[in-house]
Tab-separated table of C-alpha atoms and ligand atoms in Angstrom:
chain	number	residue	atom	x	y	z
U	43	MET	CA	48.099	76.943	38.019
U	44	LYS	CA	51.765	75.948	37.942
U	45	THR	CA	53.487	74.559	41.046
U	46	VAL	CA	57.185	74.937	41.841
U	47	PHE	CA	58.672	72.144	43.956
U	48	SER	CA	62.149	70.960	44.949
U	49	PRO	CA	62.966	67.484	46.289
U	50	LEU	CA	65.763	69.209	48.231
U	51	HIS	CA	63.163	70.016	50.897
U	52	ASN	CA	64.056	66.481	52.027
U	53	ARG	CA	67.422	67.803	53.238
U	54	ARG	CA	65.469	69.180	56.209
U	55	THR	CA	64.921	66.099	58.330
U	56	ALA	CA	65.139	67.259	61.923
U	57	THR	CA	64.375	64.465	64.371
U	58	THR	CA	63.674	66.694	67.370
U	59	GLU	CA	61.231	69.455	68.333
U	60	LEU	CA	61.250	70.739	71.901
U	61	ASP	CA	57.614	70.553	73.039
U	62	GLY	CA	56.208	70.251	76.526
U	63	GLY	CA	59.627	69.719	78.020
U	64	VAL	CA	60.476	66.740	75.822
U	65	LEU	CA	61.912	66.198	72.368
U	66	ILE	CA	59.174	64.985	70.047
U	67	ALA	CA	59.256	64.122	66.333
U	68	PRO	CA	58.820	67.475	64.532
U	69	HIS	CA	55.397	68.532	63.274
U	70	GLU	CA	57.137	70.185	60.326
U	71	LYS	CA	58.196	67.018	58.479
U	72	PRO	CA	58.987	65.964	54.889
U	73	SER	CA	55.724	64.061	54.338
U	74	ARG	CA	53.898	67.413	54.465
U	75	ALA	CA	55.406	68.576	51.168
U	76	GLU	CA	55.220	65.144	49.535
U	77	THR	CA	51.521	64.841	50.388
U	78	ILE	CA	50.756	68.271	48.926
U	79	LEU	CA	52.719	67.397	45.778
U	80	GLY	CA	50.788	64.130	45.469
U	81	ARG	CA	47.470	65.974	45.640
U	82	VAL	CA	48.611	68.608	43.121
U	83	LYS	CA	49.331	65.792	40.669
U	84	GLN	CA	46.206	63.796	41.500
U	85	GLU	CA	43.982	66.823	40.918
U	86	GLN	CA	45.973	67.855	37.829
U	87	LEU	CA	46.348	71.388	39.116
U	88	GLY	CA	48.963	72.111	36.438
U	89	ASP	CA	52.635	71.574	35.588
U	90	VAL	CA	55.116	70.970	38.386
U	91	LEU	CA	58.426	72.764	37.759
U	92	PRO	CA	61.794	72.575	39.516
U	93	PRO	CA	63.247	75.810	40.924
U	94	GLU	CA	65.949	77.892	39.275
U	95	ASP	CA	68.928	78.960	41.347
U	96	PHE	CA	68.749	82.675	42.183
U	97	GLY	CA	71.744	82.638	44.508
U	98	LEU	CA	71.783	84.609	47.740
U	99	GLU	CA	71.271	88.111	46.318
U	100	PRO	CA	67.453	88.173	46.590
U	101	VAL	CA	67.666	86.556	50.046
U	102	LEU	CA	70.046	89.305	51.183
U	103	ARG	CA	67.501	91.947	50.146
U	104	VAL	CA	65.507	90.811	53.208
U	105	HIS	CA	67.900	88.987	55.560
U	106	THR	CA	71.086	90.402	57.091
U	107	PRO	CA	74.454	89.112	55.837
U	108	ASP	CA	75.523	88.035	59.328
U	109	TYR	CA	72.328	85.997	59.822
U	110	VAL	CA	72.754	84.316	56.432
U	111	SER	CA	76.385	83.433	57.250
U	112	PHE	CA	75.332	82.100	60.632
U	113	LEU	CA	72.741	79.793	59.032
U	114	GLN	CA	75.239	78.622	56.445
U	115	THR	CA	77.839	77.508	58.998
U	116	CYS	CA	75.656	76.776	62.025
U	117	TRP	CA	75.617	72.997	61.633
U	118	LYS	CA	79.366	72.754	60.953
U	119	ASP	CA	80.127	74.964	63.980
U	120	TRP	CA	77.806	72.901	66.167
U	121	GLU	CA	79.269	69.592	64.971
U	122	ALA	CA	82.799	70.861	65.542
U	123	GLU	CA	82.050	70.922	69.256
U	124	ASP	CA	80.994	67.267	69.276
U	125	LYS	CA	77.525	68.004	70.603
U	126	PRO	CA	75.453	64.839	70.892
U	127	GLY	CA	72.165	66.140	69.428
U	128	GLU	CA	70.696	68.590	66.931
U	129	ALA	CA	71.443	72.310	67.292
U	130	ILE	CA	68.836	73.790	69.651
U	131	PRO	CA	69.063	77.302	71.101
U	132	ALA	CA	68.851	77.409	74.888
U	133	VAL	CA	69.936	80.938	75.842
U	134	TRP	CA	68.841	84.391	74.625
U	135	PRO	CA	69.761	88.037	75.171
U	136	GLY	CA	66.946	88.668	77.659
U	137	ARG	CA	65.901	92.080	78.984
U	138	GLY	CA	68.825	94.052	80.337
U	139	MET	CA	71.474	91.913	78.656
U	140	ARG	CA	73.790	92.879	75.781
U	141	GLU	CA	72.713	92.521	72.139
U	142	ARG	CA	76.094	91.534	70.774
U	143	VAL	CA	77.006	88.495	68.719
U	144	PRO	CA	79.072	86.061	70.775
U	145	LYS	CA	81.719	83.782	69.259
U	146	ASP	CA	80.445	80.573	70.814
U	147	ILE	CA	77.880	78.595	68.814
U	148	ASP	CA	75.430	78.334	71.740
U	149	GLY	CA	75.516	82.111	72.053
U	150	ARG	CA	75.080	82.685	68.333
U	151	LEU	CA	72.167	80.208	68.171
U	152	GLY	CA	70.384	82.273	70.808
U	153	TYR	CA	71.272	85.591	69.185
U	154	TYR	CA	69.794	84.515	65.842
U	155	SER	CA	66.608	82.806	67.070
U	156	PHE	CA	63.437	83.596	69.018
U	157	ALA	CA	62.192	80.051	69.716
U	158	ALA	CA	63.694	76.688	70.641
U	159	GLU	CA	61.326	74.286	68.887
U	160	THR	CA	63.244	74.632	65.616
U	161	SER	CA	66.286	72.325	65.712
U	162	ILE	CA	68.998	72.989	63.127
U	163	THR	CA	70.396	69.940	61.365
U	164	GLU	CA	72.869	68.997	58.667
U	165	GLY	CA	70.709	69.669	55.598
U	166	THR	CA	68.785	72.640	56.958
U	167	TRP	CA	70.773	75.235	54.996
U	168	ASP	CA	70.354	73.351	51.681
U	169	ALA	CA	66.612	72.963	52.233
U	170	ALA	CA	66.146	76.607	53.268
U	171	CYS	CA	67.998	77.775	50.134
U	172	ALA	CA	65.923	75.442	47.949
U	173	SER	CA	62.734	76.739	49.564
U	174	ALA	CA	63.687	80.359	48.789
U	175	ASN	CA	64.490	79.353	45.197
U	176	VAL	CA	61.094	77.654	44.913
U	177	ALA	CA	59.424	80.902	45.999
U	178	LEU	CA	61.540	83.048	43.675
U	179	THR	CA	60.903	80.757	40.688
U	180	ALA	CA	57.143	80.937	41.255
U	181	GLN	CA	57.451	84.706	41.782
U	182	ALA	CA	59.169	84.991	38.391
U	183	LEU	CA	56.320	83.056	36.743
U	184	VAL	CA	53.809	85.563	38.119
U	185	ALA	CA	56.028	88.540	37.269
U	186	ASN	CA	56.207	87.197	33.699
U	187	GLY	CA	52.466	87.060	33.255
U	188	GLU	CA	51.088	83.903	34.876
U	189	PRO	CA	47.921	84.974	36.723
U	190	ALA	CA	49.002	82.884	39.728
U	191	ALA	CA	51.589	80.326	40.851
U	192	PHE	CA	52.061	77.990	43.791
U	193	ALA	CA	55.439	77.880	45.545
U	194	LEU	CA	55.411	74.565	47.404
U	195	CYS	CA	57.970	75.830	49.922
U	196	ARG	CA	59.394	73.658	52.673
U	197	PRO	CA	60.686	74.669	55.187
U	198	PRO	CA	58.104	77.435	55.655
U	199	GLY	CA	59.130	81.070	56.071
U	200	HIS	CA	56.675	83.527	57.603
U	201	HIS	CA	58.069	83.445	61.157
U	202	ALA	CA	61.643	84.295	60.054
U	203	HIS	CA	62.724	87.903	60.691
U	204	ALA	CA	65.605	89.649	58.930
U	205	ASP	CA	67.981	88.022	61.436
U	206	LEU	CA	65.942	85.519	63.457
U	207	LEU	CA	64.879	81.924	62.901
U	208	GLY	CA	62.023	80.235	64.722
U	209	GLY	CA	58.617	78.649	64.265
U	210	TYR	CA	60.118	76.084	61.834
U	211	CYS	CA	61.249	78.977	59.567
U	212	PHE	CA	64.700	80.124	58.348
U	213	PHE	CA	64.262	82.296	55.251
U	214	ASN	CA	61.079	84.334	54.871
U	215	ASN	CA	60.008	83.136	51.437
U	216	ALA	CA	56.945	85.401	51.242
U	217	ALA	CA	58.976	88.498	52.182
U	218	ILE	CA	61.797	87.602	49.778
U	219	SER	CA	59.233	87.218	46.985
U	220	ALA	CA	57.442	90.471	47.807
U	221	GLN	CA	60.786	92.268	47.760
U	222	ALA	CA	61.549	90.652	44.394
U	223	PHE	CA	58.285	92.079	42.967
U	224	ARG	CA	59.344	95.508	44.276
U	225	ASP	CA	62.864	95.196	42.862
U	226	GLN	CA	61.368	94.287	39.483
U	227	GLY	CA	59.344	97.502	39.480
U	228	ALA	CA	56.044	96.832	41.247
U	229	LYS	CA	55.184	100.004	43.182
U	230	ARG	CA	53.090	98.342	45.860
U	231	VAL	CA	52.860	94.703	46.953
U	232	ALA	CA	50.448	93.180	49.473
U	233	ILE	CA	51.136	90.120	51.621
U	234	LEU	CA	48.121	88.373	53.126
U	235	ASP	CA	48.981	85.714	55.699
U	236	VAL	CA	46.232	83.141	56.274
U	237	ASP	CA	48.351	80.689	58.310
U	238	PHE	CA	46.940	79.969	61.792
U	239	HIS	CA	49.952	81.697	63.372
U	240	HIS	CA	50.853	85.376	63.170
U	241	GLY	CA	53.337	86.128	60.392
U	242	ASN	CA	55.657	87.868	62.805
U	243	GLY	CA	58.712	87.776	60.556
U	244	THR	CA	56.873	89.266	57.610
U	245	GLN	CA	55.366	91.990	59.792
U	246	ALA	CA	58.735	92.896	61.307
U	247	ILE	CA	60.535	93.002	57.959
U	248	PHE	CA	58.097	95.513	56.452
U	249	TYR	CA	56.890	97.278	59.630
U	250	GLN	CA	58.371	100.656	58.753
U	251	ARG	CA	57.505	100.554	55.059
U	252	SER	CA	54.401	101.600	53.115
U	253	ASP	CA	55.419	99.872	49.852
U	254	VAL	CA	54.528	96.418	51.192
U	255	LEU	CA	51.175	96.080	52.960
U	256	THR	CA	51.162	93.216	55.470
U	257	ILE	CA	47.953	91.665	56.821
U	258	SER	CA	47.735	88.546	58.996
U	259	LEU	CA	44.707	86.602	60.300
U	260	HIS	CA	45.660	84.373	63.217
U	261	GLY	CA	45.079	82.842	66.612
U	262	ASP	CA	45.315	85.272	69.536
U	263	PRO	CA	49.023	85.560	70.457
U	264	ASP	CA	47.935	86.062	74.063
U	265	LEU	CA	47.205	82.302	73.870
U	266	VAL	CA	49.470	80.843	71.170
U	267	PHE	CA	52.756	81.127	69.307
U	268	PRO	CA	54.513	83.475	68.596
U	269	HIS	CA	53.256	84.978	71.888
U	270	PHE	CA	55.177	88.270	71.649
U	271	LEU	CA	53.893	89.822	68.415
U	272	GLY	CA	50.703	89.843	66.354
U	273	PHE	CA	48.286	91.986	68.402
U	274	GLU	CA	45.721	94.222	66.735
U	275	ASP	CA	47.309	97.460	67.975
U	276	GLU	CA	50.406	96.802	65.836
U	277	THR	CA	49.611	98.941	62.795
U	278	GLY	CA	53.058	99.930	61.472
U	279	GLU	CA	55.603	102.574	62.351
U	280	GLY	CA	56.983	105.678	60.642
U	281	ASP	CA	56.376	105.425	56.867
U	282	GLY	CA	54.744	102.078	57.587
U	283	ASN	CA	52.098	103.554	59.870
U	284	GLY	CA	48.761	102.155	58.677
U	285	TYR	CA	50.360	99.470	56.498
U	286	ASN	CA	50.224	96.518	58.884
U	287	GLN	CA	47.027	94.887	60.065
U	288	ASN	CA	46.504	92.013	62.490
U	289	LEU	CA	43.150	90.252	62.756
U	290	VAL	CA	43.097	88.089	65.870
U	291	TYR	CA	40.646	85.262	66.664
U	292	PRO	CA	39.948	83.064	69.723
U	293	PRO	CA	39.874	79.280	70.146
U	294	GLY	CA	37.094	77.506	68.242
U	295	THR	CA	36.810	80.124	65.476
U	296	PRO	CA	34.831	78.646	62.534
U	297	PHE	CA	35.012	79.782	58.901
U	298	GLU	CA	31.818	81.866	59.245
U	299	VAL	CA	33.710	84.109	61.664
U	300	TRP	CA	37.170	83.816	60.084
U	301	ARG	CA	35.760	84.881	56.706
U	302	GLU	CA	34.755	88.255	58.178
U	303	GLY	CA	38.457	88.878	58.781
U	304	LEU	CA	39.200	87.731	55.250
U	305	GLU	CA	36.601	90.239	54.022
U	306	THR	CA	38.220	93.061	56.029
U	307	ALA	CA	41.632	92.077	54.667
U	308	CYS	CA	40.398	91.865	51.074
U	309	GLN	CA	38.774	95.287	51.270
U	310	ARG	CA	41.996	96.823	52.615
U	311	ILE	CA	44.003	95.154	49.837
U	312	THR	CA	41.614	96.463	47.176
U	313	GLU	CA	41.898	99.981	48.614
U	314	TYR	CA	45.713	99.704	48.635
U	315	GLN	CA	45.822	98.890	44.888
U	316	PRO	CA	48.892	96.647	44.884
U	317	GLU	CA	50.458	95.413	41.661
U	318	ALA	CA	51.009	91.930	43.099
U	319	LEU	CA	49.688	89.803	45.944
U	320	VAL	CA	51.560	87.217	47.999
U	321	ILE	CA	49.450	84.764	49.999
U	322	ALA	CA	51.325	83.162	52.901
U	323	LEU	CA	49.287	79.963	52.729
U	324	GLY	CA	49.115	77.897	55.892
U	325	VAL	CA	46.320	75.385	56.417
U	326	ASP	CA	46.899	74.924	60.146
U	327	THR	CA	43.534	76.709	60.506
U	328	PHE	CA	42.050	73.222	59.835
U	329	GLU	CA	39.715	71.763	62.465
U	330	ASP	CA	41.943	68.710	63.058
U	331	ASP	CA	45.294	70.497	63.098
U	332	PRO	CA	47.330	69.080	66.000
U	333	ILE	CA	48.830	72.400	67.210
U	334	SER	CA	46.106	74.955	66.407
U	335	PHE	CA	42.585	75.950	67.489
U	336	PHE	CA	40.528	77.197	64.528
U	337	LYS	CA	37.755	75.081	63.026
U	338	LEU	CA	37.954	75.434	59.261
U	339	THR	CA	36.759	72.432	57.233
U	340	SER	CA	38.182	71.086	53.982
U	341	ALA	CA	35.268	72.578	52.001
U	342	ASP	CA	35.956	76.025	53.508
U	343	TYR	CA	39.316	76.177	51.718
U	344	LEU	CA	37.527	76.220	48.354
U	345	LEU	CA	35.610	79.329	49.459
U	346	MET	CA	38.808	80.921	50.719
U	347	GLY	CA	40.416	80.442	47.308
U	348	GLU	CA	37.332	81.833	45.549
U	349	ARG	CA	37.382	85.040	47.590
U	350	LEU	CA	41.119	85.525	47.012
U	351	ALA	CA	40.557	85.230	43.265
U	352	THR	CA	38.024	88.070	43.292
U	353	LEU	CA	40.866	90.439	44.242
U	354	ASN	CA	41.859	89.988	40.606
U	355	LEU	CA	45.582	90.435	41.234
U	356	PRO	CA	48.695	88.584	40.043
U	357	THR	CA	49.006	86.157	42.945
U	358	LEU	CA	51.841	84.103	44.384
U	359	PHE	CA	51.038	81.449	46.982
U	360	THR	CA	53.913	80.466	49.302
U	361	MET	CA	53.414	77.329	51.416
U	362	GLU	CA	53.631	77.941	55.176
U	363	GLY	CA	52.161	75.747	57.977
U	364	GLY	CA	49.601	72.946	58.294
U	365	TYR	CA	50.328	69.831	60.345
U	366	ASP	CA	47.476	67.397	59.805
U	367	VAL	CA	49.311	65.532	57.077
U	368	ASP	CA	46.276	63.379	56.231
U	369	ALA	CA	44.322	66.470	55.166
U	370	ILE	CA	47.074	68.889	54.117
U	371	GLY	CA	47.018	67.940	50.425
U	372	VAL	CA	43.258	68.259	50.082
U	373	ASN	CA	43.132	71.538	52.015
U	374	VAL	CA	45.968	73.274	50.160
U	375	VAL	CA	44.809	72.174	46.723
U	376	ASN	CA	41.239	73.211	47.613
U	377	VAL	CA	42.447	76.796	48.107
U	378	LEU	CA	44.213	76.710	44.731
U	379	LYS	CA	41.262	75.054	42.957
U	380	GLY	CA	38.858	77.511	44.569
U	381	PHE	CA	41.062	80.306	43.257
U	382	GLU	CA	40.811	78.969	39.723
U	383	ARG	CA	37.091	78.230	39.486
D	131	SP5	C1	54.977	77.830	60.028
D	131	SP5	C2	54.249	77.497	61.291
D	131	SP5	O1	53.054	77.185	61.254
D	131	SP5	N1	54.948	77.467	62.431
D	131	SP5	C3	54.353	77.139	63.678
D	131	SP5	C4	55.354	77.125	64.777
D	131	SP5	C5	54.707	76.738	66.077
D	131	SP5	N2	55.697	76.542	67.072
D	131	SP5	C6	55.223	76.290	68.397
D	131	SP5	C7	54.578	74.968	68.473
D	131	SP5	C8	54.051	74.697	69.817
D	131	SP5	C9	53.367	73.382	69.743
D	131	SP5	N3	52.700	73.093	70.944
D	131	SP5	C10	51.898	71.925	70.776
D	131	SP5	C11	50.885	71.831	71.810
D	131	SP5	C12	49.964	70.736	71.430
D	131	SP5	N4	48.876	70.665	72.315
D	132	ZN	ZN1	51.305	78.147	61.359
């Protein structure tokens, strides 16, 4: 399987993540992508290609123009006010307040975000654009006949809504890629999100549509991020009614239990008969992940990949979460190797 990778992910080097009332070194750090790349090469998964530049057009098929402009100028606007640290939202349009875009950068940061752990920094825009191009380049490989491709995206994407950043995500690479399959003529596309966290952005983007089926397996949002979306009674709205599925699991969930959800998801995907499949691939389901509570082992990822392959669909993998850097390379490449064996 081919991998698409851009060294420009290194433009995203935030030094702060708000956690537990203090600023810690971010979990979502450059060594994550470098470690995965190292393992891809070590295991000789296949060629590693640089991304092509698709410009903003495919991004704007999913994200709003005002959000994209905000992201593009956010750092410059923040810097212009001589703020001492990285750009961190600290105020939101809470219940009963006005949903209008303020002029001030603090106001706009809150308007365009749903979480404060994701600091914006100088190179964030460049890295987010590169990450979307990585996804779109891998998408094009699959659209042109490769059975599967791996988009080694960083920063990740699945938490980003059409006009909201958060959860370490800026552009929703999986959603942008699914929309690209649609725009190239695929009638139906499925997105299966196996990251530990609910793919809230992906769900929201396609919630009222039946042409993109969204399924996410994740930790119970009653207990973990993103807290305000991802419950099992969210099944889609309007035309999208019946085309979103959330499979929620409690702390300590092992693969034997998690795989039942995977089975449910796979059966729904088969019934849906999509022309392409996007896997939002997070490995923060790992037993030693520092911010998560599932108990998957490294060997389990091989089995996950094997089951995904039996769907027998053109498949794009987009990299999402996973924060145990020591194991991230092995776990990700195990999914991809499992898929190919
Ligand atoms: C892409 C992805 O996996 N994003 C995850 C974003 C999670 N953001 C909230 C993190 C809260 C971390 N709390 C750590 C508690 C450790 N005991
Ligand atoms: Zn995650």
